[in-house]
PDB file of C-alpha atoms in Angstrom:
ATOM      1  CA  UNK A   1     137.962 167.226  67.835  1.00  0.00           C
ATOM      2  CA  UNK A   2     134.919 169.054  69.634  1.00  0.00           C
ATOM      3  CA  UNK A   3     132.962 166.048  68.612  1.00  0.00           C
ATOM      4  CA  UNK A   4     135.504 163.584  70.139  1.00  0.00           C
ATOM      5  CA  UNK A   5     135.666 165.849  73.172  1.00  0.00           C
ATOM      6  CA  UNK A   6     131.927 165.623  73.787  1.00  0.00           C
ATOM      7  CA  UNK A   7     131.982 162.018  73.945  1.00  0.00           C
ATOM      8  CA  UNK A   8     134.563 162.235  77.015  1.00  0.00           C
ATOM      9  CA  UNK A   9     131.953 162.984  79.676  1.00  0.00           C
ATOM     10  CA  UNK A  10     134.321 165.655  81.019  1.00  0.00           C
ATOM     11  CA  UNK A  11     133.583 169.371  80.556  1.00  0.00           C
ATOM     12  CA  UNK A  12     136.140 171.546  78.447  1.00  0.00           C
ATOM     13  CA  UNK A  13     138.698 172.711  80.499  1.00  0.00           C
ATOM     14  CA  UNK A  14     138.823 176.418  79.683  1.00  0.00           C
ATOM     15  CA  UNK A  15     141.622 178.542  80.436  1.00  0.00           C
ATOM     16  CA  UNK A  16     141.034 181.502  83.002  1.00  0.00           C
ATOM     17  CA  UNK A  17     140.902 185.176  81.599  1.00  0.00           C
ATOM     18  CA  UNK A  18     144.158 185.963  83.487  1.00  0.00           C
ATOM     19  CA  UNK A  19     146.452 183.313  82.220  1.00  0.00           C
ATOM     20  CA  UNK A  20     149.232 184.595  84.536  1.00  0.00           C
ATOM     21  CA  UNK A  21     146.969 183.587  87.478  1.00  0.00           C
ATOM     22  CA  UNK A  22     149.040 180.475  87.935  1.00  0.00           C
ATOM     23  CA  UNK A  23     147.163 179.029  90.980  1.00  0.00           C
ATOM     24  CA  UNK A  24     143.704 179.630  88.969  1.00  0.00           C
ATOM     25  CA  UNK A  25     145.220 177.790  85.916  1.00  0.00           C
ATOM     26  CA  UNK A  26     146.322 174.804  88.122  1.00  0.00           C
ATOM     27  CA  UNK A  27     142.810 174.473  89.565  1.00  0.00           C
ATOM     28  CA  UNK A  28     141.496 174.253  86.031  1.00  0.00           C
ATOM     29  CA  UNK A  29     144.010 171.628  85.154  1.00  0.00           C
ATOM     30  CA  UNK A  30     143.335 169.801  88.643  1.00  0.00           C
ATOM     31  CA  UNK A  31     139.412 169.801  87.648  1.00  0.00           C
ATOM     32  CA  UNK A  32     140.162 168.169  84.585  1.00  0.00           C
ATOM     33  CA  UNK A  33     142.454 165.402  85.704  1.00  0.00           C
ATOM     34  CA  UNK A  34     140.231 164.595  88.460  1.00  0.00           C
ATOM     35  CA  UNK A  35     137.168 164.194  85.827  1.00  0.00           C
ATOM     36  CA  UNK A  36     139.715 162.144  83.487  1.00  0.00           C
ATOM     37  CA  UNK A  37     140.467 159.801  86.801  1.00  0.00           C
ATOM     38  CA  UNK A  38     136.703 159.233  87.006  1.00  0.00           C
ATOM     39  CA  UNK A  39     136.175 158.419  83.404  1.00  0.00           C
ATOM     40  CA  UNK A  40     138.974 155.914  83.315  1.00  0.00           C
ATOM     41  CA  UNK A  41     137.823 154.232  86.206  1.00  0.00           C
ATOM     42  CA  UNK A  42     134.338 154.209  84.757  1.00  0.00           C
ATOM     43  CA  UNK A  43     136.372 152.324  81.657  1.00  0.00           C
ATOM     44  CA  UNK A  44     138.357 150.093  84.154  1.00  0.00           C
ATOM     45  CA  UNK A  45     135.177 148.969  85.881  1.00  0.00           C
ATOM     46  CA  UNK A  46     133.276 148.340  82.396  1.00  0.00           C
ATOM     47  CA  UNK A  47     136.311 146.175  81.217  1.00  0.00           C
ATOM     48  CA  UNK A  48     137.608 144.368  84.226  1.00  0.00           C
ATOM     49  CA  UNK A  49     137.312 140.567  83.433  1.00  0.00           C
ATOM     50  CA  UNK A  50     135.481 141.246  79.854  1.00  0.00           C
ATOM     51  CA  UNK A  51     138.052 142.817  77.785  1.00  0.00           C
ATOM     52  CA  UNK A  52     141.906 142.480  79.039  1.00  0.00           C
ATOM     53  CA  UNK A  53     143.673 144.468  76.695  1.00  0.00           C
ATOM     54  CA  UNK A  54     141.236 147.654  76.931  1.00  0.00           C
ATOM     55  CA  UNK A  55     141.339 147.143  80.708  1.00  0.00           C
ATOM     56  CA  UNK A  56     145.418 146.971  80.616  1.00  0.00           C
ATOM     57  CA  UNK A  57     145.579 150.105  78.615  1.00  0.00           C
ATOM     58  CA  UNK A  58     142.674 151.940  80.318  1.00  0.00           C
ATOM     59  CA  UNK A  59     144.493 151.063  83.607  1.00  0.00           C
ATOM     60  CA  UNK A  60     147.941 152.343  82.540  1.00  0.00           C
ATOM     61  CA  UNK A  61     146.382 155.554  81.380  1.00  0.00           C
ATOM     62  CA  UNK A  62     144.326 155.891  84.730  1.00  0.00           C
ATOM     63  CA  UNK A  63     147.554 155.704  86.650  1.00  0.00           C
ATOM     64  CA  UNK A  64     149.041 158.280  84.537  1.00  0.00           C
ATOM     65  CA  UNK A  65     145.987 160.619  85.272  1.00  0.00           C
ATOM     66  CA  UNK A  66     146.515 159.804  88.632  1.00  0.00           C
ATOM     67  CA  UNK A  67     150.004 161.102  89.078  1.00  0.00           C
ATOM     68  CA  UNK A  68     149.088 164.068  87.015  1.00  0.00           C
ATOM     69  CA  UNK A  69     146.303 164.840  89.689  1.00  0.00           C
ATOM     70  CA  UNK A  70     148.746 164.659  92.362  1.00  0.00           C
ATOM     71  CA  UNK A  71     151.357 167.181  90.916  1.00  0.00           C
ATOM     72  CA  UNK A  72     148.488 169.806  90.370  1.00  0.00           C
ATOM     73  CA  UNK A  73     147.172 168.914  93.872  1.00  0.00           C
ATOM     74  CA  UNK A  74     150.739 169.329  95.331  1.00  0.00           C
ATOM     75  CA  UNK A  75     151.394 172.262  93.607  1.00  0.00           C
ATOM     76  CA  UNK A  76     148.326 173.606  95.102  1.00  0.00           C
ATOM     77  CA  UNK A  77     149.516 173.056  98.491  1.00  0.00           C
ATOM     78  CA  UNK A  78     146.990 170.322  99.188  1.00  0.00           C
ATOM     79  CA  UNK A  79     149.814 168.024 100.599  1.00  0.00           C
ATOM     80  CA  UNK A  80     152.665 165.917  99.041  1.00  0.00           C
ATOM     81  CA  UNK A  81     151.692 163.811  96.037  1.00  0.00           C
ATOM     82  CA  UNK A  82     154.440 160.847  96.803  1.00  0.00           C
ATOM     83  CA  UNK A  83     155.480 161.231  92.907  1.00  0.00           C
ATOM     84  CA  UNK A  84     158.602 160.378  91.535  1.00  0.00           C
ATOM     85  CA  UNK A  85     161.016 162.176  89.320  1.00  0.00           C
ATOM     86  CA  UNK A  86     160.559 161.030  85.581  1.00  0.00           C
ATOM     87  CA  UNK A  87     163.015 161.594  82.821  1.00  0.00           C
ATOM     88  CA  UNK A  88     161.899 162.416  79.149  1.00  0.00           C
ATOM     89  CA  UNK A  89     159.325 160.378  77.471  1.00  0.00           C
ATOM     90  CA  UNK A  90     159.449 157.355  80.036  1.00  0.00           C
ATOM     91  CA  UNK A  91     156.504 155.756  81.689  1.00  0.00           C
ATOM     92  CA  UNK A  92     155.840 153.029  83.810  1.00  0.00           C
ATOM     93  CA  UNK A  93     152.332 152.740  82.853  1.00  0.00           C
ATOM     94  CA  UNK A  94     152.053 153.203  79.288  1.00  0.00           C
ATOM     95  CA  UNK A  95     155.525 152.892  77.870  1.00  0.00           C
ATOM     96  CA  UNK A  96     154.515 149.135  76.836  1.00  0.00           C
ATOM     97  CA  UNK A  97     151.793 150.407  74.393  1.00  0.00           C
ATOM     98  CA  UNK A  98     154.103 152.912  72.734  1.00  0.00           C
ATOM     99  CA  UNK A  99     156.701 150.331  71.277  1.00  0.00           C
TER     100      UNK A  99
END
């Protein structure tokens, strides 16, 4: 797994020493999501107009990552994320790839 992660372009998201410090934990998770957004944006830019299937999947995952980023940002008080309530394992973005 470490070798696979090292290819991701994102630094490891280490838990803070005090795992009961929820705001600090949320900051770590927010930074991880922000890096994921950058990486999936790069994949979308590399595949746009060239590899439609990969682009479609990367764009779906990118939308998920943007939503996750907004949740952590909202939790930290950076303003409303505008996200919607989702139930269960539903996803408006990646569900078509899970069938």
